[in-house]
mmCIF file of C-alpha atoms and ligand atoms in Angstrom:
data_model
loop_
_atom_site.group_PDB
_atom_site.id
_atom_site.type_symbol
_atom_site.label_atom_id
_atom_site.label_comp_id
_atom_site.label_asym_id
_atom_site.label_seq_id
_atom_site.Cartn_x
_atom_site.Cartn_y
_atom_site.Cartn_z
ATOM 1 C CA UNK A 1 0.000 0.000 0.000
ATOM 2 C CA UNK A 2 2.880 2.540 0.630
ATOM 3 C CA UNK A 3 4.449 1.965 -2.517
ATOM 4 C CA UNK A 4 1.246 3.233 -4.149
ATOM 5 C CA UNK A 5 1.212 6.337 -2.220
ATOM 6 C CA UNK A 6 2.493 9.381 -4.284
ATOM 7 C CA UNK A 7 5.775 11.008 -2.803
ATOM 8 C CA UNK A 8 5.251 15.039 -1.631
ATOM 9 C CA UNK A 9 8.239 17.072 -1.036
ATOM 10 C CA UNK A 10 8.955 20.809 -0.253
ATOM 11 C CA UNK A 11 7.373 21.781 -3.458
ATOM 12 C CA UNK A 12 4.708 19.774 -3.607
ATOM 13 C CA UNK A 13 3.191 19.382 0.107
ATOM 14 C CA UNK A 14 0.281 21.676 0.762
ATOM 15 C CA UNK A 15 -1.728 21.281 4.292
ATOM 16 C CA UNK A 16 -4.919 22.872 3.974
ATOM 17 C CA UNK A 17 -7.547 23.570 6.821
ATOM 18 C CA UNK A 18 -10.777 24.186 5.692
ATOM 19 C CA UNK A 19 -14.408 23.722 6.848
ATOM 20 C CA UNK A 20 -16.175 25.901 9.786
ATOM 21 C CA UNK A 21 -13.265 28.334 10.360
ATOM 22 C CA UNK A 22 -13.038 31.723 9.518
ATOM 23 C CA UNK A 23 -9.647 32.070 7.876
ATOM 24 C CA UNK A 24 -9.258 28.947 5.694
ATOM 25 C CA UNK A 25 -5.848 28.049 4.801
ATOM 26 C CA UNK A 26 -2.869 26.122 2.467
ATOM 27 C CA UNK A 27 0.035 26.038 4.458
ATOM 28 C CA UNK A 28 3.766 24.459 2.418
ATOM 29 C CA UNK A 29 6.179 22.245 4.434
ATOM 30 C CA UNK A 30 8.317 25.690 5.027
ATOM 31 C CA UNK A 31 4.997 27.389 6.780
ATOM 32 C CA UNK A 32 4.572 24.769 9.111
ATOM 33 C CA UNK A 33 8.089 24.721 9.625
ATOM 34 C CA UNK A 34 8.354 28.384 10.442
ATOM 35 C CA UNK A 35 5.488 27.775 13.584
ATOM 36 C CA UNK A 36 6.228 27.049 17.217
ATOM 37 C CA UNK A 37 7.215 23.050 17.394
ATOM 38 C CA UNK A 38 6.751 21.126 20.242
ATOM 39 C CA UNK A 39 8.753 17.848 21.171
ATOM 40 C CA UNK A 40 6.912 14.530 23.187
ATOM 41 C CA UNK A 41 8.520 11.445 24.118
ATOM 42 C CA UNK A 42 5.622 8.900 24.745
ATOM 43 C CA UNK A 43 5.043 5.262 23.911
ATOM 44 C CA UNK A 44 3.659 4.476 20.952
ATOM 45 C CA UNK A 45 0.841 2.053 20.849
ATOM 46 C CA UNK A 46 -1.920 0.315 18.234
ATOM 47 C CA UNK A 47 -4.570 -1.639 19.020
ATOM 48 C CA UNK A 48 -2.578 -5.222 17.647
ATOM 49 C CA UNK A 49 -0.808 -5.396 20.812
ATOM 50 C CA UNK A 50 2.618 -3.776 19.590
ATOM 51 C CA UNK A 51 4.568 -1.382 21.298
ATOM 52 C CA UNK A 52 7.581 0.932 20.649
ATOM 53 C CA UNK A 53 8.200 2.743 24.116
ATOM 54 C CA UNK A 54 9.788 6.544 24.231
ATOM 55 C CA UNK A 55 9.654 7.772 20.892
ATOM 56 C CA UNK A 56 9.767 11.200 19.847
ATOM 57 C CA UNK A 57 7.466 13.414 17.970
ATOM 58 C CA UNK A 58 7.764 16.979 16.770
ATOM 59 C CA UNK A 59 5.586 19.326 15.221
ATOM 60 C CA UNK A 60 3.164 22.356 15.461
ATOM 61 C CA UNK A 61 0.299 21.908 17.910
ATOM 62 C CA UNK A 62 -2.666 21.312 16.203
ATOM 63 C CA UNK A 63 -4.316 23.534 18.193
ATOM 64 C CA UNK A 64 -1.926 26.631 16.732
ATOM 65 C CA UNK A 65 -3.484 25.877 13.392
ATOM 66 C CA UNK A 66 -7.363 25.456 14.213
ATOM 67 C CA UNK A 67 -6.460 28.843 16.216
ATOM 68 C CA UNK A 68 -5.236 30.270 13.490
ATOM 69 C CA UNK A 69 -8.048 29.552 11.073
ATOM 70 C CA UNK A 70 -10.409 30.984 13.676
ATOM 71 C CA UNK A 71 -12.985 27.529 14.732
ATOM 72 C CA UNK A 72 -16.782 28.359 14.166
ATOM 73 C CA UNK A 73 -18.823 28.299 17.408
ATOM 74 C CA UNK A 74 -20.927 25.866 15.361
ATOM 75 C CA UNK A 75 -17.983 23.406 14.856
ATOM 76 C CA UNK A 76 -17.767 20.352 17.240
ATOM 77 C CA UNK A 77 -14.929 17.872 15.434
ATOM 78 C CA UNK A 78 -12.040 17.830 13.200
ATOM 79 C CA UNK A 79 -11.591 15.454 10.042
ATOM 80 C CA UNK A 80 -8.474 14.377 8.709
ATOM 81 C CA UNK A 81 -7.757 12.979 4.882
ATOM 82 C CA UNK A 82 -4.444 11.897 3.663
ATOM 83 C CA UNK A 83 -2.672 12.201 -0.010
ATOM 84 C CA UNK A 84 -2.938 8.497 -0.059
ATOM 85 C CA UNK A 85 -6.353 9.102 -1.260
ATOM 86 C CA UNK A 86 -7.667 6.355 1.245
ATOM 87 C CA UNK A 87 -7.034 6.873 5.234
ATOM 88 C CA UNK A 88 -8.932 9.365 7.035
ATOM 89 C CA UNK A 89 -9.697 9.911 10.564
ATOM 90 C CA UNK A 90 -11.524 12.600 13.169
ATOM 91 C CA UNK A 91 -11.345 13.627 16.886
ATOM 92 C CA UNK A 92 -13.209 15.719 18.593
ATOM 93 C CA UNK A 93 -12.572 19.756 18.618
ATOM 94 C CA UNK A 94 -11.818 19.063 22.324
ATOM 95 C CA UNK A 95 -9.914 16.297 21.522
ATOM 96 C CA UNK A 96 -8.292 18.324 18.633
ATOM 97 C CA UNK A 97 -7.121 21.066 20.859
ATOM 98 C CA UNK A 98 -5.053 18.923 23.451
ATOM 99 C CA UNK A 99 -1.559 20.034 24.092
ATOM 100 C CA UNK A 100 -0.340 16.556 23.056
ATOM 101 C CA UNK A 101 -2.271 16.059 19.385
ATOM 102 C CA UNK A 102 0.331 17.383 16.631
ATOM 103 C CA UNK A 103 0.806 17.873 12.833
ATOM 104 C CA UNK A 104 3.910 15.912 12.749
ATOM 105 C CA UNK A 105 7.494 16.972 10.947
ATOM 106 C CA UNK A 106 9.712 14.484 12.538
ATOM 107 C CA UNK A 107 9.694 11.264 14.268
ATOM 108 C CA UNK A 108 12.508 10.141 16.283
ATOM 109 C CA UNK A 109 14.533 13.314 15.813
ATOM 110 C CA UNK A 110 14.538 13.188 12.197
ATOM 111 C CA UNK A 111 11.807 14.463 9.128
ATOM 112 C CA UNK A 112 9.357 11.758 8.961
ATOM 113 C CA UNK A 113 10.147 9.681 5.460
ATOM 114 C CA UNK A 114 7.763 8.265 3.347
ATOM 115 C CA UNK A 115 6.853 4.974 4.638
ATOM 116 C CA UNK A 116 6.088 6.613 8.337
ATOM 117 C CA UNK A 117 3.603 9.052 6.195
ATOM 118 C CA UNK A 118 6.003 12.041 5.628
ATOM 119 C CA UNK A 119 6.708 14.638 4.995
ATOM 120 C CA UNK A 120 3.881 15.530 7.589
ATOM 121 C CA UNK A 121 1.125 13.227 10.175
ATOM 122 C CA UNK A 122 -0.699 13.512 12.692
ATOM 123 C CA UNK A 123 0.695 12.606 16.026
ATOM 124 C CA UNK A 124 -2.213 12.085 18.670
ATOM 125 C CA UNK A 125 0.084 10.743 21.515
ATOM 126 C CA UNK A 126 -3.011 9.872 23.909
ATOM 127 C CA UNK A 127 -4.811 7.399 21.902
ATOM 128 C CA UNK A 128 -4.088 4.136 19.993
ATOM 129 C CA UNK A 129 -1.521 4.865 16.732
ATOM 130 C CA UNK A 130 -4.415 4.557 14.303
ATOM 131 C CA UNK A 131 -5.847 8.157 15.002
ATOM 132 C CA UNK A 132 -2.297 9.321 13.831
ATOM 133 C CA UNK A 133 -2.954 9.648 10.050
ATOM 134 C CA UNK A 134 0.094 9.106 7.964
ATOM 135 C CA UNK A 135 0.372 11.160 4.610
ATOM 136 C CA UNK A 136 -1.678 13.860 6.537
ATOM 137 C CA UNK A 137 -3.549 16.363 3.379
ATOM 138 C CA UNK A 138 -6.196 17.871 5.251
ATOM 139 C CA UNK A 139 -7.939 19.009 8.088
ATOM 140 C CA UNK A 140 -11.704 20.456 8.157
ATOM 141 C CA UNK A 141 -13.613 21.813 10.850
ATOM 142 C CA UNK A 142 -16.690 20.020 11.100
ATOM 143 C CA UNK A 143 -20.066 19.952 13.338
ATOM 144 C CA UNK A 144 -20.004 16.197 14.058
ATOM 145 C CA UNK A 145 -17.008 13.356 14.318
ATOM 146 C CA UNK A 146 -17.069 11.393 11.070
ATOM 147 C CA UNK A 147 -16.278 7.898 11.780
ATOM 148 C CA UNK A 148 -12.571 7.188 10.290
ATOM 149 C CA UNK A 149 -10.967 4.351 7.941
ATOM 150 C CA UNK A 150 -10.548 1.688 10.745
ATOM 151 C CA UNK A 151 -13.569 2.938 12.799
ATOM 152 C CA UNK A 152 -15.758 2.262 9.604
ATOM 153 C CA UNK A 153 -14.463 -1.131 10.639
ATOM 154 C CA UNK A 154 -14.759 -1.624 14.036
ATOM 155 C CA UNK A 155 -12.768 -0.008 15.884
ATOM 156 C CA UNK A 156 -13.609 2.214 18.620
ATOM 157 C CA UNK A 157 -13.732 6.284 17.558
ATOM 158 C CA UNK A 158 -12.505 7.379 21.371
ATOM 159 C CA UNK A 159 -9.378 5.457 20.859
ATOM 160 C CA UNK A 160 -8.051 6.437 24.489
ATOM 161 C CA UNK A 161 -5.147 3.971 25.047
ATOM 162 C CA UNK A 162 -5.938 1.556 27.838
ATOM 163 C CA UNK A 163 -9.473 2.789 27.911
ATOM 164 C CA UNK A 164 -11.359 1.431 24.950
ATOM 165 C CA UNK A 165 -10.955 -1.884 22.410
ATOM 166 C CA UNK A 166 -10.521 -4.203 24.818
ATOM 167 C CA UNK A 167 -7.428 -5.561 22.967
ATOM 168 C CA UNK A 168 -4.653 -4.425 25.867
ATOM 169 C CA UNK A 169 -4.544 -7.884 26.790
ATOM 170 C CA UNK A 170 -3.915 -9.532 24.129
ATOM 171 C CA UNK A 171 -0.506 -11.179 24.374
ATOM 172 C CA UNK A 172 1.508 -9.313 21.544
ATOM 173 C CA UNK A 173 3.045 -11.323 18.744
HETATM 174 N N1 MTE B 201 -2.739 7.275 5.860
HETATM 175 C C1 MTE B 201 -2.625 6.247 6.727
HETATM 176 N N2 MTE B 201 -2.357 6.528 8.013
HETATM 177 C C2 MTE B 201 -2.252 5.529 8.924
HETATM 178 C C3 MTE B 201 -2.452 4.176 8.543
HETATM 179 C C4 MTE B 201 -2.727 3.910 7.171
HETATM 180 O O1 MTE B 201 -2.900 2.760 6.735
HETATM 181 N N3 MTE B 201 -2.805 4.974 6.289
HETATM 182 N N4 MTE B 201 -2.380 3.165 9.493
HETATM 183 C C5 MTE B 201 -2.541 3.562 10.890
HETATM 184 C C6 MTE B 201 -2.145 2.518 11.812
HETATM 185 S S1 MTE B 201 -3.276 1.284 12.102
HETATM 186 C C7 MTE B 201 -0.940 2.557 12.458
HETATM 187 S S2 MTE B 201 -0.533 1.404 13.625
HETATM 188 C C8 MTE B 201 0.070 3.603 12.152
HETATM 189 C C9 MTE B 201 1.359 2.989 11.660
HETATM 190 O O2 MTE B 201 2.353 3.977 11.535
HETATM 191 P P1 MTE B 201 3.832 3.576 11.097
HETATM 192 O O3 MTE B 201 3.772 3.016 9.715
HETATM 193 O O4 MTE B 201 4.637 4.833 11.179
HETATM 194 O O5 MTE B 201 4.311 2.537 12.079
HETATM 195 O O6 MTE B 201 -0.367 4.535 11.176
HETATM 196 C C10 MTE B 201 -1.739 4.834 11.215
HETATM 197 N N5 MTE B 201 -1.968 5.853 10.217
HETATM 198 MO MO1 MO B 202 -2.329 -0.005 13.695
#
């Protein structure tokens, strides 16, 4: 499936952020570059029982960028698609706004590369590694949460890890 997925670099990467905001917005890898980053170290975690512990993530808070397009009072979620034409995903607007949920530039202190869905994801460290949308394209404000690509097939849309799926004890392969 990654080999499918076309390559974007600095010149051909657009972000945009559209939907219930005021300010809609196309935003190059240099833009988001140019924005405050922030830097986590959590385990990451997906519902299959694997684990990679301590791994870092850096990026602009998603939060700077739905402030920056100016969120409707109307809007209640936030809906991601990806440049591999397939994947998308959603959290809530409260969700959305956590410190800890990031447009990702680099994973473990380098630029994200292709197969980790570079040149820019979405990082939400709090929940299960499927919210964090590789390839990330777009973001639109929305009223309601649209389920996403796995939660169209079964998985749980408040993908808290260790508080939803069940699948925690599974003994890992
Ligand atoms: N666009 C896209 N994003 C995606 C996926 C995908 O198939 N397509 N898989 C998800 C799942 S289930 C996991 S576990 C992680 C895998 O990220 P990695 O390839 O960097 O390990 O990406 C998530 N984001
Ligand atoms: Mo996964």
């Amino acid at each position: 499936m990654t080999s499918s997925v076309p390559h974007k670099d600095e010149h051909t990467y657009r972000l945009t952020v559209d939907g219930l905001v005021d300010r809609p917005g196309s935003y190059t890898l240099a833009d988001l570059r140019a924005m405050p980053q922030t830097r986590l170290v959590r385990d990451v975690q997906c519902v299959t029982g694997w684990r990679v512990p301590g791994t870092p993530f850096e990026g602009v808070r998603l939060s700077h960028l739905l402030d920056a397009a100016g969120v409707h009072p109307s809007a209640g979620a936030v809906h991601f698609t990806c440049f591999d034409g397939a994947y998308t995903e959603s959290l809530t607007l409260e969700q959305a706004r956590r410190a800890d949920v990031l447009v990702a530039l680099r994973m473990q202190d380098k630029d994200i590369g292709h197969a980790h869905g570079g040149p820019v994801r979405l990082y939400v460290a709090p929940m299960y590694f499927y919210k964090s949308a590789k390839w990330l394209s777009g973001i639109t404000v929305t009223e309601e949460v649209r389920p996403g690509y796995w939660e169209k097939r079964g998985y749980d849309v408040d993908a808290w890890v260790g508080r939803s799926n069940g699948r925690d004890d599974e003994p890992t392969a």
